[in-house]
Short mmCIF file of C-alpha atoms in Angstrom, two decimals:
data_model
loop_
_atom_site.label_atom_id
_atom_site.label_comp_id
_atom_site.label_asym_id
_atom_site.label_seq_id
_atom_site.Cartn_x
_atom_site.Cartn_y
_atom_site.Cartn_z
CA MET A 1 0.00 0.00 0.00
CA SER A 2 1.05 3.52 -0.66
CA LYS A 3 2.29 5.26 2.44
CA TYR A 4 -0.43 7.87 1.89
CA SER A 5 -3.35 5.52 1.27
CA ILE A 6 -5.08 2.64 3.00
CA THR A 7 -6.16 1.09 -0.29
CA LYS A 8 -3.95 -1.21 -2.31
CA THR A 9 -2.26 0.06 -5.42
CA PRO A 10 -1.83 -1.93 -8.64
CA LEU A 11 1.80 -2.46 -7.63
CA ASP A 12 0.70 -3.89 -4.26
CA VAL A 13 -1.66 -6.35 -5.92
CA MET A 14 1.00 -7.34 -8.46
CA GLN A 15 3.54 -8.01 -5.70
CA GLU A 16 0.98 -10.09 -3.77
CA LEU A 17 0.22 -12.17 -6.87
CA VAL A 18 3.93 -12.83 -7.39
CA LEU A 19 4.42 -13.83 -3.77
CA LYS A 20 1.38 -16.12 -3.72
CA THR A 21 2.41 -17.76 -6.98
CA GLN A 22 5.93 -18.36 -5.70
CA GLN A 23 4.54 -19.81 -2.48
CA LEU A 24 2.22 -22.16 -4.39
CA ARG A 25 5.06 -23.23 -6.66
CA LYS A 26 7.47 -23.88 -3.81
CA LYS A 27 4.85 -25.58 -1.63
CA ASN A 28 4.27 -28.03 -4.46
CA GLY A 29 8.00 -28.54 -4.98
CA ILE A 30 7.92 -27.25 -8.54
CA SER A 31 10.79 -25.37 -10.17
CA GLN A 32 10.22 -22.43 -12.49
CA LEU A 33 11.25 -24.65 -15.40
CA GLU A 34 8.77 -27.37 -14.45
CA LEU A 35 6.01 -24.81 -14.00
CA SER A 36 6.83 -23.50 -17.45
CA ARG A 37 6.65 -26.93 -19.04
CA ARG A 38 3.48 -28.01 -17.25
CA SER A 39 1.55 -24.74 -17.64
CA GLY A 40 2.51 -23.99 -21.23
CA VAL A 41 3.96 -20.61 -20.28
CA SER A 42 7.49 -19.87 -21.46
CA PHE A 43 10.29 -20.13 -18.91
CA GLY A 44 11.23 -16.51 -19.64
CA SER A 45 7.71 -15.38 -18.80
CA ILE A 46 7.69 -17.32 -15.53
CA LYS A 47 11.09 -15.95 -14.56
CA ARG A 48 10.13 -12.38 -15.53
CA PHE A 49 6.89 -12.65 -13.56
CA GLU A 50 8.66 -13.81 -10.42
CA THR A 51 11.33 -11.11 -10.66
CA SER A 52 9.40 -8.10 -11.95
CA GLY A 53 5.71 -8.99 -11.74
CA GLN A 54 5.30 -8.58 -15.49
CA ILE A 55 3.22 -11.28 -17.24
CA SER A 56 0.50 -11.37 -19.88
CA LEU A 57 -3.03 -12.00 -18.72
CA GLU A 58 -3.17 -15.17 -20.80
CA SER A 59 -0.01 -16.53 -19.18
CA LEU A 60 -1.21 -15.61 -15.70
CA LEU A 61 -4.47 -17.45 -16.34
CA LYS A 62 -2.55 -20.51 -17.56
CA VAL A 63 -0.50 -20.51 -14.35
CA ALA A 64 -3.68 -20.12 -12.31
CA TYR A 65 -5.25 -23.01 -14.22
CA PHE A 66 -2.23 -25.19 -13.53
CA PHE A 67 -2.59 -24.55 -9.79
CA ASN A 68 -6.37 -25.10 -10.01
CA ARG A 69 -6.95 -21.46 -9.01
CA LEU A 70 -8.67 -20.18 -12.15
CA ASP A 71 -11.93 -19.69 -10.23
CA ASP A 72 -10.16 -17.02 -8.18
CA PHE A 73 -10.47 -14.77 -11.23
CA THR A 74 -14.24 -15.09 -11.63
CA ALA A 75 -14.90 -12.30 -9.13
CA VAL A 76 -12.69 -9.81 -10.98
CA PHE A 77 -14.85 -6.94 -12.25
CA GLN A 78 -17.99 -8.76 -11.11
CA ILE A 79 -21.06 -6.59 -11.59
CA ASP A 80 -23.60 -6.45 -8.80
CA THR A 81 -26.91 -7.51 -10.25
CA ASP A 82 -29.23 -6.17 -7.56
CA LEU A 83 -28.57 -2.45 -7.80
CA GLY A 84 -32.30 -1.75 -7.62
CA ALA A 85 -32.32 -2.50 -3.90
CA VAL A 86 -29.56 0.03 -3.33
CA ALA A 87 -31.34 2.61 -5.47
CA LYS A 88 -34.50 2.22 -3.36
CA LEU A 89 -32.54 3.19 -0.26
CA PHE A 90 -31.76 6.56 -1.79
CA SER A 91 -35.11 7.14 -3.48
CA THR A 92 -36.85 10.41 -2.62
CA LYS A 93 -40.26 8.99 -3.44
CA THR A 94 -42.47 8.22 -0.48
CA ARG A 95 -43.75 4.75 -0.03
CA SER A 96 -47.49 4.11 0.02
#
């Protein structure tokens, strides 16, 4: 988090993703090279991701799929479907 904010920055989230991915990889006793081979993501991309956080979305999703964590991405940009209930709370119309 930025030292002037309580919310996470994109950099914070990126660093967390790198750390969690490394932890999953190491917990499962998998080298970067093995992860590359088994996920279909180039070794260079895996190495770059773990050192700089840079990776394509497609490659990140392949790594997530390998670790059976693809469902973690289903909530990204999820749209609330029941906004009508919230709108009613702020309605100026009186109820009959």
